[in-house]
Short mmCIF file of C-alpha atoms and ligand atoms in Angstrom, two decimals:
data_model
loop_
_atom_site.label_atom_id
_atom_site.label_comp_id
_atom_site.label_asym_id
_atom_site.label_seq_id
_atom_site.Cartn_x
_atom_site.Cartn_y
_atom_site.Cartn_z
CA MET A 163 20.66 -1.60 -17.74
CA ASN A 164 19.54 -2.68 -14.26
CA ALA A 165 20.27 -0.58 -11.20
CA ASN A 166 22.38 -3.36 -9.71
CA VAL A 167 23.00 -6.63 -11.55
CA LYS A 168 24.52 -8.61 -8.65
CA VAL A 169 22.33 -11.46 -7.35
CA VAL A 170 21.95 -10.89 -3.63
CA GLU A 171 20.79 -13.14 -0.83
CA ARG A 172 17.80 -11.98 1.20
CA LYS A 173 17.79 -13.80 4.52
CA CYS A 174 15.23 -13.71 7.29
CA PHE A 175 16.03 -11.53 10.31
CA ILE A 176 15.14 -13.08 13.65
CA ASP A 177 16.09 -11.84 17.11
CA GLY A 178 18.71 -9.47 15.73
CA GLN A 179 20.41 -12.06 13.47
CA PHE A 180 20.23 -12.79 9.76
CA VAL A 181 19.07 -16.38 9.42
CA SER A 182 19.39 -18.73 6.42
CA SER A 183 16.84 -21.29 5.36
CA SER A 184 17.34 -24.54 3.50
CA LYS A 185 14.37 -23.57 1.33
CA GLN A 186 14.90 -20.67 -1.06
CA PHE A 187 13.12 -18.99 -3.95
CA THR A 188 14.35 -16.63 -6.63
CA LYS A 189 13.27 -13.04 -7.15
CA ILE A 190 13.08 -11.98 -10.80
CA ASN A 191 13.61 -8.43 -12.05
CA PRO A 192 10.40 -7.70 -14.00
CA ALA A 193 12.23 -5.30 -16.34
CA ASP A 194 14.19 -8.08 -18.09
CA GLY A 195 13.45 -11.40 -16.38
CA THR A 196 16.89 -11.77 -14.76
CA VAL A 197 17.35 -13.18 -11.26
CA VAL A 198 18.15 -10.41 -8.76
CA ALA A 199 17.80 -12.16 -5.41
CA GLN A 200 17.88 -15.54 -3.75
CA VAL A 201 15.33 -15.38 -0.93
CA HIS A 202 15.40 -17.55 2.21
CA GLU A 203 11.88 -18.78 2.95
CA ALA A 204 10.91 -19.06 6.62
CA ASP A 205 9.47 -22.40 7.65
CA LYS A 206 7.03 -22.81 10.52
CA ALA A 207 9.82 -23.14 13.10
CA MET A 208 11.46 -19.91 11.91
CA VAL A 209 8.16 -18.01 12.08
CA ASP A 210 7.64 -19.41 15.56
CA ALA A 211 11.18 -18.32 16.57
CA ALA A 212 10.50 -14.81 15.23
CA ILE A 213 7.24 -14.54 17.18
CA LYS A 214 8.93 -15.83 20.36
CA ALA A 215 11.75 -13.29 19.93
CA ALA A 216 9.19 -10.53 19.46
CA ARG A 217 7.36 -11.62 22.61
CA ARG A 218 10.60 -11.59 24.66
CA ALA A 219 11.54 -8.16 23.28
CA LEU A 220 8.20 -6.71 24.43
CA HIS A 221 9.33 -7.22 28.01
CA GLY A 222 12.94 -6.11 27.43
CA PRO A 223 14.44 -2.61 27.16
CA TRP A 224 12.04 -1.73 24.33
CA GLY A 225 9.03 -2.16 26.60
CA LYS A 226 10.57 0.10 29.23
CA MET A 227 11.59 2.86 26.83
CA SER A 228 9.87 6.24 27.12
CA ASN A 229 7.83 7.55 24.19
CA GLN A 230 10.47 10.25 23.75
CA ALA A 231 13.27 7.67 23.45
CA ARG A 232 11.26 5.58 21.00
CA ALA A 233 10.46 8.68 18.95
CA ASP A 234 14.19 9.48 18.83
CA MET A 235 14.87 5.95 17.62
CA LEU A 236 12.25 6.26 14.87
CA ARG A 237 13.97 9.45 13.71
CA ALA A 238 17.30 7.61 13.70
CA ILE A 239 15.75 4.89 11.51
CA ALA A 240 14.52 7.57 9.09
CA ASP A 241 18.03 9.08 9.00
CA GLY A 242 19.45 5.58 8.46
CA ILE A 243 17.23 5.12 5.38
CA ASP A 244 18.30 8.52 4.06
CA LYS A 245 21.98 7.62 4.54
CA ARG A 246 21.57 4.48 2.46
CA PHE A 247 19.12 6.05 0.03
CA ASP A 248 20.85 4.75 -3.12
CA GLU A 249 20.97 1.21 -1.80
CA PHE A 250 17.26 1.26 -0.93
CA LEU A 251 16.49 2.81 -4.30
CA ALA A 252 18.42 0.18 -6.28
CA ALA A 253 16.84 -2.64 -4.26
CA GLU A 254 13.30 -1.33 -4.78
CA MET A 255 13.89 -0.74 -8.49
CA ASN A 256 15.33 -4.23 -9.01
CA ASP A 257 12.46 -5.94 -7.19
CA THR A 258 9.65 -3.95 -8.80
CA GLY A 259 10.96 -2.44 -12.04
CA LYS A 260 9.76 0.97 -10.82
CA PRO A 261 11.23 3.88 -12.75
CA TRP A 262 14.00 5.83 -11.01
CA ASN A 263 11.82 8.94 -11.19
CA LEU A 264 9.04 7.38 -9.16
CA ALA A 265 11.02 5.37 -6.62
CA SER A 266 13.43 8.22 -5.87
CA HIS A 267 10.65 10.78 -5.39
CA LEU A 268 7.99 8.64 -3.73
CA ASP A 269 8.85 5.19 -2.39
CA ILE A 270 12.13 5.76 -0.59
CA PRO A 271 11.53 9.30 0.74
CA ARG A 272 8.09 8.26 2.07
CA GLY A 273 9.67 5.19 3.64
CA ALA A 274 11.85 7.49 5.74
CA ALA A 275 9.12 10.13 6.24
CA ASN A 276 6.71 7.57 7.73
CA PHE A 277 9.06 7.11 10.70
CA ARG A 278 9.27 10.89 11.27
CA VAL A 279 5.49 11.32 11.01
CA PHE A 280 4.87 8.74 13.74
CA ALA A 281 7.75 9.99 15.90
CA ASP A 282 5.81 13.29 15.99
CA ALA A 283 2.41 11.62 16.38
CA ILE A 284 3.36 9.56 19.42
CA ARG A 285 4.69 12.68 21.17
CA ALA A 286 1.40 14.49 20.56
CA VAL A 287 -1.11 11.91 21.77
CA GLY A 288 -3.19 12.34 24.88
CA MET A 289 -5.89 10.16 26.38
CA ASP A 290 -9.30 10.61 28.06
CA SER A 291 -9.54 11.83 31.62
CA PHE A 292 -12.86 12.35 33.49
CA HIS A 293 -13.98 13.30 36.96
CA LEU A 294 -16.85 11.01 37.99
CA ASP A 295 -19.44 12.10 40.58
CA THR A 296 -20.08 9.44 43.25
CA PRO A 297 -22.91 9.14 45.82
CA ASP A 298 -20.55 9.99 48.71
CA GLY A 299 -19.75 13.31 47.01
CA LYS A 300 -16.02 12.58 46.90
CA GLY A 301 -15.88 11.45 43.29
CA ALA A 302 -13.44 9.39 41.30
CA ILE A 303 -10.97 10.09 38.53
CA ASN A 304 -10.95 7.95 35.42
CA TYR A 305 -8.02 8.17 33.11
CA ALA A 306 -7.07 6.08 30.13
CA MET A 307 -3.54 5.00 29.32
CA ARG A 308 -2.11 3.34 26.24
CA LYS A 309 -0.28 0.05 26.23
CA PRO A 310 1.15 -1.67 23.17
CA LEU A 311 -1.06 -4.20 21.44
CA GLY A 312 1.83 -6.67 21.73
CA VAL A 313 3.37 -8.73 18.92
CA VAL A 314 2.10 -7.33 15.65
CA ALA A 315 2.15 -9.32 12.39
CA VAL A 316 2.65 -7.05 9.38
CA ILE A 317 1.82 -8.49 5.95
CA SER A 318 2.47 -6.19 3.02
CA PRO A 319 1.98 -6.13 -0.77
CA TRP A 320 4.43 -5.56 -3.61
CA ASN A 321 3.18 -2.37 -5.23
CA LEU A 322 4.73 0.16 -2.80
CA PRO A 323 6.89 -2.16 -0.68
CA LEU A 324 8.90 0.15 1.57
CA LEU A 325 6.27 2.90 1.65
CA LEU A 326 3.36 0.68 2.69
CA SER A 327 5.34 -1.50 5.09
CA THR A 328 6.81 1.48 6.97
CA TRP A 329 3.32 3.02 7.08
CA LYS A 330 2.50 0.13 9.43
CA LEU A 331 5.89 -0.45 11.07
CA ALA A 332 6.39 3.15 12.18
CA PRO A 333 3.15 3.57 14.18
CA ALA A 334 3.37 0.01 15.52
CA MET A 335 6.89 0.64 16.80
CA ALA A 336 5.99 4.14 18.05
CA CYS A 337 3.38 2.52 20.30
CA GLY A 338 5.94 0.09 21.74
CA ASN A 339 4.89 -3.03 19.87
CA THR A 340 7.27 -5.61 18.50
CA ILE A 341 7.06 -6.76 14.92
CA VAL A 342 7.15 -9.79 12.71
CA ILE A 343 6.89 -8.62 9.11
CA LYS A 344 6.39 -10.64 5.97
CA PRO A 345 6.99 -8.56 2.88
CA SER A 346 5.51 -9.77 -0.38
CA GLU A 347 7.40 -12.66 -1.96
CA GLU A 348 7.78 -10.31 -4.95
CA THR A 349 9.55 -7.59 -2.95
CA PRO A 350 11.79 -9.02 -0.24
CA SER A 351 14.67 -6.56 -0.52
CA THR A 352 13.99 -3.17 1.08
CA ILE A 353 12.43 -4.72 4.19
CA THR A 354 15.54 -6.89 4.60
CA LEU A 355 17.79 -3.83 4.17
CA LEU A 356 15.70 -2.07 6.80
CA ALA A 357 16.79 -4.78 9.26
CA GLU A 358 20.39 -3.60 8.79
CA VAL A 359 19.31 -0.03 9.56
CA MET A 360 17.42 -1.20 12.66
CA LYS A 361 20.57 -2.96 13.88
CA GLU A 362 22.80 0.05 13.08
CA VAL A 363 20.67 2.49 15.07
CA GLY A 364 20.34 0.17 18.08
CA VAL A 365 16.79 -1.14 17.90
CA PRO A 366 16.90 -3.95 20.48
CA ASP A 367 17.06 -7.53 19.21
CA GLY A 368 13.66 -9.10 18.66
CA VAL A 369 11.78 -5.82 18.14
CA TYR A 370 11.92 -6.08 14.35
CA ASN A 371 11.82 -9.52 12.73
CA VAL A 372 11.55 -10.32 9.03
CA VAL A 373 10.25 -13.63 7.70
CA HIS A 374 10.16 -14.25 3.97
CA GLY A 375 7.66 -16.44 2.19
CA PHE A 376 4.24 -16.72 0.66
CA GLY A 377 0.64 -16.77 1.94
CA PRO A 378 -1.17 -20.10 2.24
CA ASN A 379 0.80 -22.89 3.91
CA SER A 380 3.78 -20.55 4.22
CA ALA A 381 4.97 -17.68 6.40
CA GLY A 382 1.79 -15.60 5.90
CA GLU A 383 -0.51 -18.33 7.16
CA PHE A 384 1.93 -19.38 9.92
CA MET A 385 1.78 -15.81 11.25
CA THR A 386 -1.98 -15.28 11.06
CA THR A 387 -2.82 -18.60 12.72
CA HIS A 388 -0.19 -18.27 15.45
CA PRO A 389 -1.78 -17.97 18.92
CA ASP A 390 0.97 -15.67 20.18
CA VAL A 391 0.38 -12.87 17.65
CA ASP A 392 -1.69 -10.05 19.16
CA GLY A 393 -2.79 -8.21 16.02
CA VAL A 394 -2.55 -8.44 12.24
CA THR A 395 -2.13 -5.49 9.92
CA PHE A 396 -2.47 -6.33 6.26
CA THR A 397 -2.48 -4.54 2.92
CA GLY A 398 -3.35 -6.52 -0.18
CA GLU A 399 -6.22 -8.01 -2.13
CA SER A 400 -9.73 -8.15 -0.67
CA ALA A 401 -9.86 -11.94 -1.18
CA THR A 402 -6.63 -12.33 0.83
CA GLY A 403 -8.12 -10.13 3.54
CA ALA A 404 -11.09 -12.49 3.72
CA ALA A 405 -8.75 -15.52 4.04
CA ILE A 406 -6.76 -13.78 6.79
CA MET A 407 -9.94 -12.87 8.66
CA LYS A 408 -10.90 -16.56 8.67
CA ALA A 409 -7.41 -17.57 9.78
CA VAL A 410 -7.31 -15.18 12.74
CA ALA A 411 -10.86 -15.91 13.92
CA PRO A 412 -10.04 -18.88 16.21
CA THR A 413 -7.47 -16.81 18.13
CA VAL A 414 -9.56 -13.57 18.06
CA LYS A 415 -7.03 -10.93 16.99
CA PRO A 416 -7.76 -7.37 15.91
CA VAL A 417 -7.15 -6.75 12.22
CA SER A 418 -6.40 -3.64 10.21
CA PHE A 419 -7.04 -4.16 6.50
CA GLU A 420 -6.22 -1.96 3.51
CA LEU A 421 -7.65 -3.84 0.53
CA GLY A 422 -8.44 -3.52 -3.15
CA GLY A 423 -10.35 -0.89 -5.10
CA LYS A 424 -12.16 -0.17 -8.35
CA ASN A 425 -12.09 3.58 -8.10
CA ALA A 426 -14.05 6.15 -10.04
CA GLY A 427 -12.66 9.33 -11.58
CA ILE A 428 -15.36 11.90 -12.43
CA VAL A 429 -14.70 14.76 -14.82
CA PHE A 430 -17.29 17.53 -15.15
CA ALA A 431 -17.48 19.77 -18.22
CA ASP A 432 -16.68 22.80 -16.03
CA CYS A 433 -13.28 21.38 -14.98
CA ASP A 434 -9.93 22.98 -15.65
CA PHE A 435 -9.50 20.76 -18.71
CA ASP A 436 -5.70 20.58 -18.89
CA ALA A 437 -5.37 20.00 -15.14
CA ALA A 438 -8.01 17.26 -15.28
CA VAL A 439 -6.32 15.48 -18.18
CA ALA A 440 -2.89 15.68 -16.54
CA GLY A 441 -4.29 14.65 -13.15
CA MET A 442 -6.22 11.68 -14.52
CA ALA A 443 -3.28 10.53 -16.66
CA ASN A 444 -1.10 10.54 -13.54
CA ALA A 445 -3.76 8.74 -11.52
CA VAL A 446 -4.36 6.00 -14.11
CA PHE A 447 -0.77 5.31 -15.20
CA SER A 448 1.42 6.09 -12.20
CA ASN A 449 3.38 3.00 -11.01
CA THR A 450 2.08 1.28 -14.18
CA GLY A 451 -1.42 1.41 -12.72
CA GLN A 452 -0.41 -0.75 -9.76
CA VAL A 453 -1.84 1.63 -7.16
CA CYS A 454 -4.87 0.65 -5.11
CA LEU A 455 -6.18 4.23 -5.45
CA ALA A 456 -5.92 4.39 -9.26
CA PRO A 457 -9.18 5.18 -11.09
CA GLU A 458 -9.87 2.34 -13.51
CA ARG A 459 -13.37 3.75 -14.19
CA ILE A 460 -13.50 7.25 -15.62
CA TYR A 461 -16.77 9.13 -16.13
CA VAL A 462 -16.70 12.27 -18.28
CA GLU A 463 -19.59 14.72 -18.75
CA ARG A 464 -20.86 14.34 -22.31
CA PRO A 465 -20.05 17.82 -23.74
CA ILE A 466 -16.31 17.24 -23.24
CA PHE A 467 -16.27 13.43 -23.62
CA ASP A 468 -14.67 13.14 -27.09
CA LYS A 469 -12.15 15.91 -26.39
CA PHE A 470 -11.19 14.32 -23.05
CA VAL A 471 -10.80 10.80 -24.54
CA ALA A 472 -8.53 12.21 -27.26
CA ALA A 473 -6.44 14.16 -24.74
CA LEU A 474 -6.04 11.18 -22.38
CA LYS A 475 -5.10 8.98 -25.36
CA ALA A 476 -2.37 11.48 -26.27
CA LYS A 477 -1.07 11.37 -22.68
CA ALA A 478 -1.07 7.54 -22.70
CA GLU A 479 0.80 7.46 -25.99
CA GLY A 480 3.32 9.99 -24.66
CA LEU A 481 4.38 7.73 -21.78
CA VAL A 482 7.93 6.40 -21.99
CA LEU A 483 8.11 2.66 -21.33
CA GLY A 484 11.74 2.09 -20.55
CA TRP A 485 14.48 0.76 -18.34
CA PRO A 486 13.82 1.65 -14.70
CA ILE A 487 17.25 3.27 -14.33
CA ASP A 488 16.67 5.61 -17.29
CA LYS A 489 15.60 8.99 -15.91
CA THR A 490 13.30 9.66 -18.87
CA THR A 491 11.27 6.49 -18.20
CA THR A 492 7.75 7.20 -16.95
CA THR A 493 6.39 3.66 -17.01
CA GLY A 494 8.04 0.45 -15.91
CA PRO A 495 6.94 -3.17 -16.24
CA LEU A 496 4.26 -4.87 -14.18
CA ILE A 497 5.55 -6.71 -11.11
CA SER A 498 5.76 -10.21 -12.67
CA LYS A 499 4.98 -12.42 -15.65
CA GLU A 500 2.04 -13.81 -13.67
CA HIS A 501 0.58 -10.34 -13.15
CA GLN A 502 1.29 -9.48 -16.80
CA GLN A 503 -0.80 -12.52 -17.81
CA LYS A 504 -3.61 -11.40 -15.50
CA VAL A 505 -3.67 -7.85 -16.92
CA LEU A 506 -3.46 -9.15 -20.51
CA SER A 507 -6.39 -11.47 -19.81
CA TYR A 508 -8.45 -8.35 -18.98
CA TYR A 509 -7.16 -6.67 -22.17
CA GLU A 510 -8.57 -9.67 -24.11
CA LEU A 511 -11.76 -9.74 -22.06
CA ALA A 512 -12.41 -6.03 -22.77
CA VAL A 513 -12.45 -6.78 -26.51
CA LYS A 514 -14.68 -9.82 -25.99
CA GLU A 515 -17.07 -7.72 -23.91
CA GLY A 516 -17.33 -5.26 -26.81
CA ALA A 517 -14.99 -2.42 -25.81
CA LYS A 518 -13.59 0.02 -28.31
CA VAL A 519 -9.81 0.06 -27.76
CA ILE A 520 -8.76 3.72 -27.80
CA THR A 521 -5.08 2.92 -27.34
CA GLY A 522 -2.85 0.03 -26.29
CA GLY A 523 -4.26 -3.39 -25.54
CA GLY A 524 -1.11 -5.44 -25.94
CA VAL A 525 2.58 -5.89 -25.15
CA PRO A 526 5.21 -3.41 -26.38
CA LYS A 527 8.13 -4.70 -28.46
CA PHE A 528 11.57 -3.35 -27.57
CA GLY A 529 13.98 -5.58 -29.50
CA ASP A 530 16.19 -5.97 -26.42
CA ALA A 531 16.19 -7.72 -23.02
CA ARG A 532 13.07 -5.82 -21.95
CA ASP A 533 11.13 -8.22 -24.16
CA ASN A 534 11.83 -10.79 -21.41
CA GLY A 535 10.23 -8.44 -18.88
CA SER A 536 6.59 -7.91 -17.90
CA TYR A 537 5.68 -4.72 -19.75
CA VAL A 538 2.19 -4.03 -21.10
CA GLN A 539 0.91 -1.11 -23.13
CA PRO A 540 -0.99 1.67 -21.35
CA THR A 541 -4.57 1.04 -22.43
CA LEU A 542 -7.86 2.95 -22.62
CA TRP A 543 -11.27 1.66 -23.60
CA THR A 544 -14.72 3.12 -24.21
CA GLY A 545 -18.10 1.61 -25.02
CA LEU A 546 -18.60 -0.97 -22.28
CA PRO A 547 -21.78 -1.23 -20.19
CA GLU A 548 -21.49 -0.73 -16.41
CA THR A 549 -22.09 -4.47 -15.97
CA ALA A 550 -18.94 -5.50 -17.90
CA ARG A 551 -16.37 -7.37 -15.82
CA VAL A 552 -13.67 -4.95 -17.00
CA VAL A 553 -15.72 -2.15 -15.41
CA LYS A 554 -16.49 -4.12 -12.24
CA GLU A 555 -13.27 -5.98 -11.33
CA GLU A 556 -9.93 -4.63 -10.09
CA ILE A 557 -7.34 -5.13 -12.86
CA PHE A 558 -4.34 -3.37 -11.24
CA GLY A 559 -2.73 -2.37 -14.53
CA PRO A 560 -2.12 0.80 -16.59
CA CYS A 561 -5.65 0.93 -17.96
CA ALA A 562 -9.06 2.55 -17.61
CA HIS A 563 -12.50 2.48 -19.16
CA ILE A 564 -14.05 5.86 -19.99
CA SER A 565 -17.84 6.44 -20.15
CA PRO A 566 -19.92 9.55 -20.77
CA PHE A 567 -22.54 10.83 -18.30
CA ASP A 568 -25.27 13.47 -18.41
CA THR A 569 -26.23 14.35 -14.83
CA GLU A 570 -24.66 14.60 -11.40
CA GLU A 571 -27.18 12.12 -9.94
CA GLU A 572 -26.42 9.60 -12.68
CA VAL A 573 -22.67 9.74 -12.19
CA ILE A 574 -22.90 9.51 -8.38
CA ALA A 575 -25.04 6.37 -8.75
CA LYS A 576 -22.62 4.83 -11.26
CA ALA A 577 -19.53 5.67 -9.21
CA ASN A 578 -21.04 4.07 -6.11
CA ASP A 579 -22.32 0.97 -7.92
CA THR A 580 -19.39 -1.20 -6.84
CA ARG A 581 -18.57 -3.54 -3.98
CA TYR A 582 -15.33 -1.63 -3.41
CA GLY A 583 -15.07 1.71 -1.58
CA LEU A 584 -11.51 2.94 -1.50
CA ALA A 585 -11.11 6.26 -3.32
CA SER A 586 -12.55 8.65 -5.88
CA THR A 587 -11.38 11.76 -7.69
CA VAL A 588 -13.69 14.51 -8.95
CA TRP A 589 -12.68 17.32 -11.31
CA THR A 590 -14.80 20.49 -11.36
CA THR A 591 -14.38 24.23 -10.82
CA ASN A 592 -17.81 24.45 -9.18
CA LEU A 593 -17.02 24.58 -5.46
CA SER A 594 -20.44 23.44 -4.25
CA ARG A 595 -20.53 20.57 -6.70
CA GLY A 596 -17.04 19.52 -5.68
CA HIS A 597 -18.10 19.23 -2.04
CA ARG A 598 -21.45 17.65 -2.90
CA VAL A 599 -20.08 14.92 -5.12
CA ALA A 600 -17.03 14.25 -2.95
CA GLN A 601 -19.28 13.77 0.08
CA ALA A 602 -21.66 11.49 -1.84
CA MET A 603 -18.89 9.01 -2.71
CA GLU A 604 -19.03 5.77 -0.70
CA VAL A 605 -15.26 5.66 -0.19
CA GLY A 606 -12.56 6.20 2.39
CA ILE A 607 -10.91 9.08 0.53
CA SER A 608 -12.57 11.47 -1.88
CA TRP A 609 -10.36 13.87 -3.84
CA VAL A 610 -11.40 17.05 -5.63
CA ASN A 611 -9.09 18.43 -8.35
CA CYS A 612 -6.25 16.22 -7.13
CA TRP A 613 -5.26 12.61 -6.48
CA PHE A 614 -2.86 10.90 -4.04
CA LEU A 615 -2.53 14.11 -2.03
CA ARG A 616 -3.04 13.76 1.70
CA ASP A 617 -1.93 15.00 5.08
CA LEU A 618 -0.59 11.85 6.75
CA ARG A 619 -2.43 12.67 9.98
CA THR A 620 -5.83 12.20 8.33
CA PRO A 621 -7.68 8.86 8.15
CA PHE A 622 -6.78 6.58 5.26
CA GLY A 623 -8.61 3.38 4.41
CA GLY A 624 -11.51 1.87 2.59
CA ALA A 625 -15.24 1.32 2.91
CA LYS A 626 -17.08 -1.83 1.79
CA LEU A 627 -14.70 -4.52 0.37
CA SER A 628 -11.78 -2.06 0.46
CA GLY A 629 -10.85 -2.46 4.08
CA ILE A 630 -11.40 -2.47 7.80
CA GLY A 631 -10.19 0.40 9.96
CA ARG A 632 -8.21 3.50 9.14
CA GLU A 633 -4.49 4.30 9.09
CA GLY A 634 -2.83 7.68 9.52
CA GLY A 635 -1.92 9.80 12.55
CA MET A 636 -4.09 9.01 15.57
CA HIS A 637 -6.04 6.40 13.60
CA SER A 638 -2.93 4.22 13.37
CA ILE A 639 -1.96 4.92 16.97
CA ASN A 640 -5.42 3.78 18.08
CA PHE A 641 -5.08 0.44 16.27
CA TYR A 642 -1.60 -0.29 17.58
CA SER A 643 -2.39 0.45 21.22
CA GLU A 644 -4.49 -1.18 23.88
CA PRO A 645 -6.18 1.47 26.03
CA THR A 646 -6.51 0.69 29.73
CA ASN A 647 -8.87 2.66 31.94
CA VAL A 648 -7.65 3.44 35.47
CA CYS A 649 -10.35 4.51 37.95
CA ILE A 650 -9.25 6.08 41.25
CA LYS A 651 -11.75 6.66 44.04
CA LEU A 652 -11.02 9.91 45.83
P1 NAD B 184 -1.97 -10.10 -2.10
O1 NAD B 184 -3.21 -10.10 -1.30
O2 NAD B 184 -1.82 -11.14 -3.16
O3 NAD B 184 -0.68 -10.27 -1.17
C1 NAD B 184 -0.40 -9.35 -0.13
C2 NAD B 184 0.44 -10.05 0.92
O4 NAD B 184 -0.35 -11.06 1.53
C3 NAD B 184 1.68 -10.74 0.40
O5 NAD B 184 2.72 -10.54 1.32
C4 NAD B 184 1.26 -12.19 0.33
O6 NAD B 184 2.34 -13.10 0.43
C5 NAD B 184 0.37 -12.28 1.55
N1 NAD B 184 -0.62 -13.35 1.52
C6 NAD B 184 -1.26 -13.89 0.46
N2 NAD B 184 -2.13 -14.83 0.86
C7 NAD B 184 -2.05 -14.90 2.21
C8 NAD B 184 -2.69 -15.68 3.21
N3 NAD B 184 -3.63 -16.59 2.91
N4 NAD B 184 -2.36 -15.49 4.51
C9 NAD B 184 -1.43 -14.57 4.86
N5 NAD B 184 -0.77 -13.81 3.95
C10 NAD B 184 -1.09 -13.96 2.64
O7 NAD B 184 -1.84 -8.63 -2.70
P2 NAD B 184 -0.74 -8.11 -3.72
O8 NAD B 184 -0.98 -8.75 -5.03
O9 NAD B 184 0.60 -8.20 -3.08
O10 NAD B 184 -1.10 -6.54 -3.79
C11 NAD B 184 -2.06 -6.02 -4.66
C12 NAD B 184 -3.39 -5.81 -3.96
O11 NAD B 184 -3.19 -4.98 -2.83
C13 NAD B 184 -4.41 -5.09 -4.81
O12 NAD B 184 -5.68 -5.67 -4.61
C14 NAD B 184 -4.40 -3.66 -4.26
O13 NAD B 184 -5.57 -2.92 -4.48
C15 NAD B 184 -4.15 -3.92 -2.82
N6 NAD B 184 -3.59 -2.74 -2.15
C16 NAD B 184 -4.38 -2.01 -1.30
C17 NAD B 184 -3.87 -0.86 -0.71
C18 NAD B 184 -4.70 -0.03 0.22
O14 NAD B 184 -4.15 0.83 0.88
N7 NAD B 184 -6.01 -0.25 0.31
C19 NAD B 184 -2.56 -0.46 -0.97
C20 NAD B 184 -1.79 -1.24 -1.83
C21 NAD B 184 -2.31 -2.38 -2.42
#
């Protein structure tokens, strides 16, 4: 029942060549526990070779290419992904267990779209230019120009592998940088396939390098501590961000961090009820809850609390936990047995902390090979205090705690009472309240009557523990370029 049962080799890609390693690890399909890939882990020398290749490529044809030519190449990469859509789709589904419906509508199309978005963005950018008055009355012209940051280390997570990696690769390449990317050890495949596309469309050797491996004492750490890396862009857990920040400190590199969240969803009694229930069900359970933006804390105004809990329970119980390839499946497994154990430990903790389990709380039984996978039941709780760990800590599973509230002030205070600051979603038909509450959220993105909807030119990122910097349109271009001011005396 898998999309592709053949065990494939995922090699590193260094200086335009696929490279084997004597050290390998296996990639397990989380839908049924079978091995889907044998992954070649980069040692320190391989990471060093990749960084050296990237440095050489900066000064090769890539560095001399016009923005227009680079934009054309980004479009060719997007077309290359489209051409091999089914291959990318099967690879992403086998690594993650994502349902066909999700990966075919979100992950792979956005992977291609990211290259087109930044091909347009780089063609549209301008820079500052000022006339400066000088004592001799002749003046001077100051203008700023963009140079690439240099060799950029990209470290990405497993929850949206192609989508989130290309969200960094595309702007970095648009600005003329060269790349060493380490995809998550859980999702090596689509980023390796992308190397084939890069080669097919003529991206010069050394511009795009892939090293496989883990974090500490492996490829991740070798990249972040390497003196010849000029910038690090990372998406993952806040604790990993802190470790990377420490690692880069001695060599003083700029960092762009998209980190964890514990997001609030706020539902007012004046909402469009059916839209709010459908929207929140999508937000909580999409990608089996493994979305940094998912609301794991839901606050519902008291007059509609019981009705809303019952309606969300019905939605949760209507989800179809199935084989990823099955087009009726809405909900796949979690990424791994290890993550399943983590999520289940929170399911147990919720009960210990005194939660009322509205639905779920355990592992589904299929009676087939999926029982070897990493599925968990979609789960909702009520009754916990705001201080409970289940309400405070990021779980990253298909679950949420729902609490009632009485006033706008109360719910704003509760929503903001967290060390995270990634996203929020507010449901109301009162226009002024929608603006007021959205603006009061201490987050990077504040949705009203929607979730996960965004123009890719707008800033994306997190406040507080949820990140450093913003991605999207010009915000990405600014991170991946080094502005130089030229001053000309007239
Ligand atoms: P993770 O932090 O465990 O791993 C992310 C990547 O970092 C992996 O490639 C991993 O190998 C690497 N890594 C781990 N330790 C490292 C180290 N010491 N040095 C260098 N690299 C290291 O995160 P994950 O479990 O893959 O992803 C889930 C997390 O990502 C969640 O917290 C989620 O909220 C967050 N996330 C955030 C966003 C966002 O946009 N803010 C998007 C997606 C996921």
